[in-house]
Coordinates of C-alpha atoms and ligand atoms in Angstrom, one line a residue:
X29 CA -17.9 3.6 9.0
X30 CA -16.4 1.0 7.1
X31 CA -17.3 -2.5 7.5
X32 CA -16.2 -5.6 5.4
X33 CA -18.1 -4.8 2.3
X34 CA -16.1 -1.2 2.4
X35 CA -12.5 -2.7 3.2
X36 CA -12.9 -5.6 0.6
X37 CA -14.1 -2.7 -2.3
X38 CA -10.4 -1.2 -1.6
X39 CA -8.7 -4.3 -1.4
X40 CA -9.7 -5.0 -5.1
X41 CA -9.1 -1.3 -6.0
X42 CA -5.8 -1.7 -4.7
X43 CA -5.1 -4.5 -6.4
X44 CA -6.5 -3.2 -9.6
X45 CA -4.5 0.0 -9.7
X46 CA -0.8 -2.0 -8.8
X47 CA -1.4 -4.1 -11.7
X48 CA 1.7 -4.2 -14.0
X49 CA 2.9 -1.1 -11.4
X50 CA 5.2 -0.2 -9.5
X51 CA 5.4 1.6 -6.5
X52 CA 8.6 4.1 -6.9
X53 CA 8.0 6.3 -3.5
X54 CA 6.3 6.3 -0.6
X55 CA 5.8 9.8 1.1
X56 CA 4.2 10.4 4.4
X57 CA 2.8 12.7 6.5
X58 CA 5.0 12.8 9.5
X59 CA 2.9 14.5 11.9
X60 CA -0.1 12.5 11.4
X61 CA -1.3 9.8 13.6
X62 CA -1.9 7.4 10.7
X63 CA 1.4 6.2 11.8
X64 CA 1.4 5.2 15.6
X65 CA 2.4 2.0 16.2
X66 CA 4.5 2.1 13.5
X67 CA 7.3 4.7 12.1
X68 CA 6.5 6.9 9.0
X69 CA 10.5 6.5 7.7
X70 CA 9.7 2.5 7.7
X71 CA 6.6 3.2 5.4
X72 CA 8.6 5.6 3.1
X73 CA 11.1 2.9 2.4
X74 CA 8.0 0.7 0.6
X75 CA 9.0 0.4 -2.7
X76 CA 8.1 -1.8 -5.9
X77 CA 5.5 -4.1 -6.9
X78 CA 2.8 -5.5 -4.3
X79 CA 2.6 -8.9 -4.7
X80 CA -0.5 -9.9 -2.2
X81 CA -3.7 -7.7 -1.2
X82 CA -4.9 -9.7 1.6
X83 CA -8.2 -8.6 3.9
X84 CA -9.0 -10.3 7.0
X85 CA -12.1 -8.8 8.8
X86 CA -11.7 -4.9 8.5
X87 CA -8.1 -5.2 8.1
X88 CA -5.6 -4.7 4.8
X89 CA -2.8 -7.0 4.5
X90 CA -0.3 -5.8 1.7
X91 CA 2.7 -7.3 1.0
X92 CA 5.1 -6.1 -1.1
X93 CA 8.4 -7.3 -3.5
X94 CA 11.1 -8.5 -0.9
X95 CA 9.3 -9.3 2.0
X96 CA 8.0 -5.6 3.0
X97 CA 4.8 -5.2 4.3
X98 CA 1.9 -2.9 5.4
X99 CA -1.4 -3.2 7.6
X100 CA -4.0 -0.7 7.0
X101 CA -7.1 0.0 8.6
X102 CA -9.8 2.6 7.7
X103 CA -10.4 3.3 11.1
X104 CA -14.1 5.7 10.5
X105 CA -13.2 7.8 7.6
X106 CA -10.3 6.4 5.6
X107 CA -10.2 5.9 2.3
X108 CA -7.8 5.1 -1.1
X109 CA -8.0 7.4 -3.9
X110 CA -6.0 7.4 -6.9
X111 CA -5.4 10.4 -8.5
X112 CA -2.8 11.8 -11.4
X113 CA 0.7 12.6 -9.7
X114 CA 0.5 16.7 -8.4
X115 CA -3.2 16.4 -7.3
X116 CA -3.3 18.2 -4.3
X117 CA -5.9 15.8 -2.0
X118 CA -7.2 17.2 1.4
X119 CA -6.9 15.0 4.6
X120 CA -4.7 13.2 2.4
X121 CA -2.0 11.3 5.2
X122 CA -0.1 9.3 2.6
X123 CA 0.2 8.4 -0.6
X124 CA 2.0 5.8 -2.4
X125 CA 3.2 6.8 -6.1
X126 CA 2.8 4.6 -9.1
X127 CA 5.1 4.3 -12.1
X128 CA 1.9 5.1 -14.0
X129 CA 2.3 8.8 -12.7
X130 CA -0.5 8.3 -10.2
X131 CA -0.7 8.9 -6.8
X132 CA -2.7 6.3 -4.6
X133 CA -3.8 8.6 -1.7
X134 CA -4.9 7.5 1.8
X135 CA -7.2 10.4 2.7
X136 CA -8.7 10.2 6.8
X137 CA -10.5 13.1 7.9
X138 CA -10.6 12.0 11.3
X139 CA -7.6 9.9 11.4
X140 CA -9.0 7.3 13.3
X141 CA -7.4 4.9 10.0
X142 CA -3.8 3.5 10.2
X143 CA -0.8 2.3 8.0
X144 CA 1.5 0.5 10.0
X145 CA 4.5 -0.7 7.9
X146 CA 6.4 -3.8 9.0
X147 CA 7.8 -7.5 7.4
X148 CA 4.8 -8.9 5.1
X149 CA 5.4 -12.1 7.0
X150 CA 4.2 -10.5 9.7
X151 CA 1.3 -9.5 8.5
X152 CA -0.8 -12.0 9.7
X153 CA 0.8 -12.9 13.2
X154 CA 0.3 -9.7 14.4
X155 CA -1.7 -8.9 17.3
X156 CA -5.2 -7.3 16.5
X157 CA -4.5 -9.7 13.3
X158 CA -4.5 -12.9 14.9
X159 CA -7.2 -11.8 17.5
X160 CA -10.1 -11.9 14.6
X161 CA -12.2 -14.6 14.5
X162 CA -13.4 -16.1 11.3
X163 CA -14.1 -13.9 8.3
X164 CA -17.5 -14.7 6.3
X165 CA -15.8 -13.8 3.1
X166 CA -12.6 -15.2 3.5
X167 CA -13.5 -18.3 5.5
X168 CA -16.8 -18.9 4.5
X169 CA -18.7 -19.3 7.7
X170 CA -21.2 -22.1 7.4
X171 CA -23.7 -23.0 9.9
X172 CA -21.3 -24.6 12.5
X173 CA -18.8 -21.8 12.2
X174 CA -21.4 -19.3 13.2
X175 CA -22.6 -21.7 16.0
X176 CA -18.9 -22.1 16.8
X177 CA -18.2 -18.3 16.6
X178 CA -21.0 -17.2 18.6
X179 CA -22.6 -19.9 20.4
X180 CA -21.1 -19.6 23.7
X181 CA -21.6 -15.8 23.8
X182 CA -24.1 -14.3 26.3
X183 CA -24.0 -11.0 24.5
X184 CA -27.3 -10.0 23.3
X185 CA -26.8 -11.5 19.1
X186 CA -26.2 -7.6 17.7
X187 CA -23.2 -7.4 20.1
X188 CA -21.9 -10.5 19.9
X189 CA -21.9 -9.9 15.8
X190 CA -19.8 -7.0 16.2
X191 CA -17.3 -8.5 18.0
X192 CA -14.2 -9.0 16.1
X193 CA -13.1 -11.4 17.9
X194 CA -15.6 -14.1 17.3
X195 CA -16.7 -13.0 13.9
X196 CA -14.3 -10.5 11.6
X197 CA -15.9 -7.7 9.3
X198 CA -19.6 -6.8 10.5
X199 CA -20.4 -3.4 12.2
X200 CA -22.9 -1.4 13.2
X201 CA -24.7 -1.9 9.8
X202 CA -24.5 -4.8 8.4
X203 CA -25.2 -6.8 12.2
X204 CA -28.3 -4.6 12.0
X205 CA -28.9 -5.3 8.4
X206 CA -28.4 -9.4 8.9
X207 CA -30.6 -9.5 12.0
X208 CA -33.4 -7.7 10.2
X209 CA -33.3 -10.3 7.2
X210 CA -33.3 -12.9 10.1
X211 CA -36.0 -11.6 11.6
X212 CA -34.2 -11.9 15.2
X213 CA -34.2 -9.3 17.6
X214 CA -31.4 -7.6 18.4
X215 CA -31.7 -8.5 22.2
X216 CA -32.0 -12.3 21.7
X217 CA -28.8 -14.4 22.9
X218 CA -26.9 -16.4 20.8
X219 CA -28.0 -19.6 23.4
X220 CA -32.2 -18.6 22.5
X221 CA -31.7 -19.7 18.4
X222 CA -33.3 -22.8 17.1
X223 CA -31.4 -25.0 14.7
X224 CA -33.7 -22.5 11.6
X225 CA -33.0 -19.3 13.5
X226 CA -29.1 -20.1 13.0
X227 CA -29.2 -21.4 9.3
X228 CA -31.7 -18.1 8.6
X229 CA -28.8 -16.0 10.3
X230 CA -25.7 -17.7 8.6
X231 CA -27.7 -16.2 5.0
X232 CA -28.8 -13.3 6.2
X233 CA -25.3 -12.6 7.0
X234 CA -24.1 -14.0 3.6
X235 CA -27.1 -11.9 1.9
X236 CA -26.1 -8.7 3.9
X237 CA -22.2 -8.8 3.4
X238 CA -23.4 -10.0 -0.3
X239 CA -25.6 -6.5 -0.7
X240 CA -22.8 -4.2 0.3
X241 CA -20.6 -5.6 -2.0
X242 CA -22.8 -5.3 -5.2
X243 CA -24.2 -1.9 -3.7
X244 CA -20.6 -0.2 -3.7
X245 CA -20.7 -1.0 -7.0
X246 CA -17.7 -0.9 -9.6
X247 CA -16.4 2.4 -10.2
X248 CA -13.5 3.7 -8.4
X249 CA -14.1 5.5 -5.6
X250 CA -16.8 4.6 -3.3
X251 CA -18.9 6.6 -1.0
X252 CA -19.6 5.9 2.9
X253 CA -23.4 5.6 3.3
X254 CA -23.1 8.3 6.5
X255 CA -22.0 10.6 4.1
X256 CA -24.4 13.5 3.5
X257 CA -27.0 13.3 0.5
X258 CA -26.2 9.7 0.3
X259 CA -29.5 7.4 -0.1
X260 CA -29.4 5.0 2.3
X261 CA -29.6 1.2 0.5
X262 CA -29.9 -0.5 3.7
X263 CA -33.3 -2.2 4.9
X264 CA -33.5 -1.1 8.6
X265 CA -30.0 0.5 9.1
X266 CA -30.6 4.4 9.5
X267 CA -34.4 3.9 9.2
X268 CA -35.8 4.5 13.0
X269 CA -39.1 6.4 12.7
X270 CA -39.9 4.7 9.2
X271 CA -42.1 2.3 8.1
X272 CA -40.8 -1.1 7.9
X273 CA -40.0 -2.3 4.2
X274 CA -40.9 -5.8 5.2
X275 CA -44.4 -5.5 6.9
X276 CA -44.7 -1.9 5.9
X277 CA -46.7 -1.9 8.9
X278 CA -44.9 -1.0 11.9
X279 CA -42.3 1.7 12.8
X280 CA -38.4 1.3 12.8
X281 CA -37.4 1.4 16.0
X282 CA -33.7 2.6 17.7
X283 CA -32.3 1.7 20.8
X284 CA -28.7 1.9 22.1
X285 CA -26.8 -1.4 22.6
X286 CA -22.6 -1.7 23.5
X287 CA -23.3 2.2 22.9
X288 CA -24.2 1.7 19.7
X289 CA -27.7 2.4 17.8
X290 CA -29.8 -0.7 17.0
X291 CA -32.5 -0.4 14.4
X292 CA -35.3 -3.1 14.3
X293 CA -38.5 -3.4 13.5
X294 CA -40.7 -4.7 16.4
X295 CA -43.1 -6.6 14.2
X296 CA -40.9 -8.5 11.7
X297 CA -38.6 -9.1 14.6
X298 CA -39.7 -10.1 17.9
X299 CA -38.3 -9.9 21.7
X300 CA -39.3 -13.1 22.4
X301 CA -38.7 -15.9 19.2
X302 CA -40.8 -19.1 18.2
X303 CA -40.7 -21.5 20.8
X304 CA -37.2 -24.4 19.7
Ligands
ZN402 ZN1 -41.5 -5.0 9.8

């Protein structure tokens, strides 16, 4: 599923490919529910250059020539390809089509993603927008900010990362993945860290976020790690029954948490941290 690493590799890809183009039509797929909450005729009017790709969190802020806009999200499976003009691309729900004679496809299996077209100066104002709490990319997010984001949270830490609302962009892996570098168990509460624990978790976060970036690489299209036959990069994500890469003593260990799987290692990171 994507998380910020994922969403900020197609933000630049986007980007890259509307270089010095321009978007000359917009064609939907009516009967797909990429478009709810919005109309599919209001995305087929986009037209022309884009101007801004903005990401907060797991969201895609475009904003097109003359005030037009469009929010994306991946939802679990979405991605954009481009491809020449003609390619036939399955699960393809949209695409946009260059002046270059390529086709920039948004291709969701499950359709879980959407493209919600509306004024770019909206774009930030609305809702599920405005409801994110600081993104580590965008914003930062020192010491303080994390303390501020998730300090008065009494969510067990792994949850209380994956909320969107106090922190944009992690997920299932890269709170795992942070937490792990940390060395905090997943269980601890944001209220248990000592002044070290936070500062440790602020660059793990950094480091994590940092990894997935440089791990999705350059090229053009990138691969979800769930994807099968992909190697998984990650230290603990995905690893429950392994041996730990740290201590390469003790087993990975999974358990559920905000019905989500948690991967840990019970030696590196403990239930119960140093005393403050
Ligand atoms: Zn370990």
């Amino acid at each position: 599923m994507p998380e910020l690493p994922e969403v900020e590799f197609a933000r630049r890809a986007l980007e890259r490919w509307f270089e010095g183009r321009r978007l000359v039509r917009a064609v939907a797929d009516g009967k797909a529910r990429t478009f709810r909450g919005g109309e599919a005729p209001a995305f087929e009017r986009l037209h022309g250059r884009l101007e801004r790709a903005d990401r907060r969190g797991k969201y895609l802020l475009l904003a097109f020539e003359g005030g037009q806009g469009l929010l994306a999200h991946l939802g679990m499976t979405g991605k954009f390809l481009r491809r020449p003009a003609g390619e036939a691309v399955r699960w393809s729900r949209a695409r946009l089509e260059l002046d270059s004679g390529e086709a920039v496809h948004f291709r969701d299996p499950r359709l879980f993603g959407f493209l919600r077209a509306m004024p770019a100066a909206s774009l930030a104002s609305d809702r599920a927008v405005a409801a994110l709490g600081p993104d580590p990319l965008v914003d930062g997010l020192t010491v303080a900010q994390l303390k501020a984001a998730l300090g008065a949270s009494r969510q067990p830490l792994k949850v209380a990362l994956m909320d969107q609302g106090r922190l944009a962009g992690l997920g299932n892996i890269h709170a795992a993945e942070a937490l792990f570098r940390a060395r905090l168990h997943p269980a601890r509460t944001p209220g248990s860290l000592s002044a070290s624990e936070w500062t440790a978790l602020q660059r793990a976060i950094h480091a994590s976020l940092r990894f997935g970036l440089s791990s999705a690489g350059d090229g053009e299209e990138m691969d979800y790690v769930e994807e099968p036959g992909a190697p998984n990069p990650f230290r603990v994500y995905g690893r429950a029954g392994a041996r730990c890469v740290r201590c390469k003593a003790a087993t990975v260990k999974a358990f559920t948490q905000g019905g989500r799987t948690t991967h840990f290692c019970p030696h590196c990171q403990p239930a119960r941290g140093k005393r403050k």
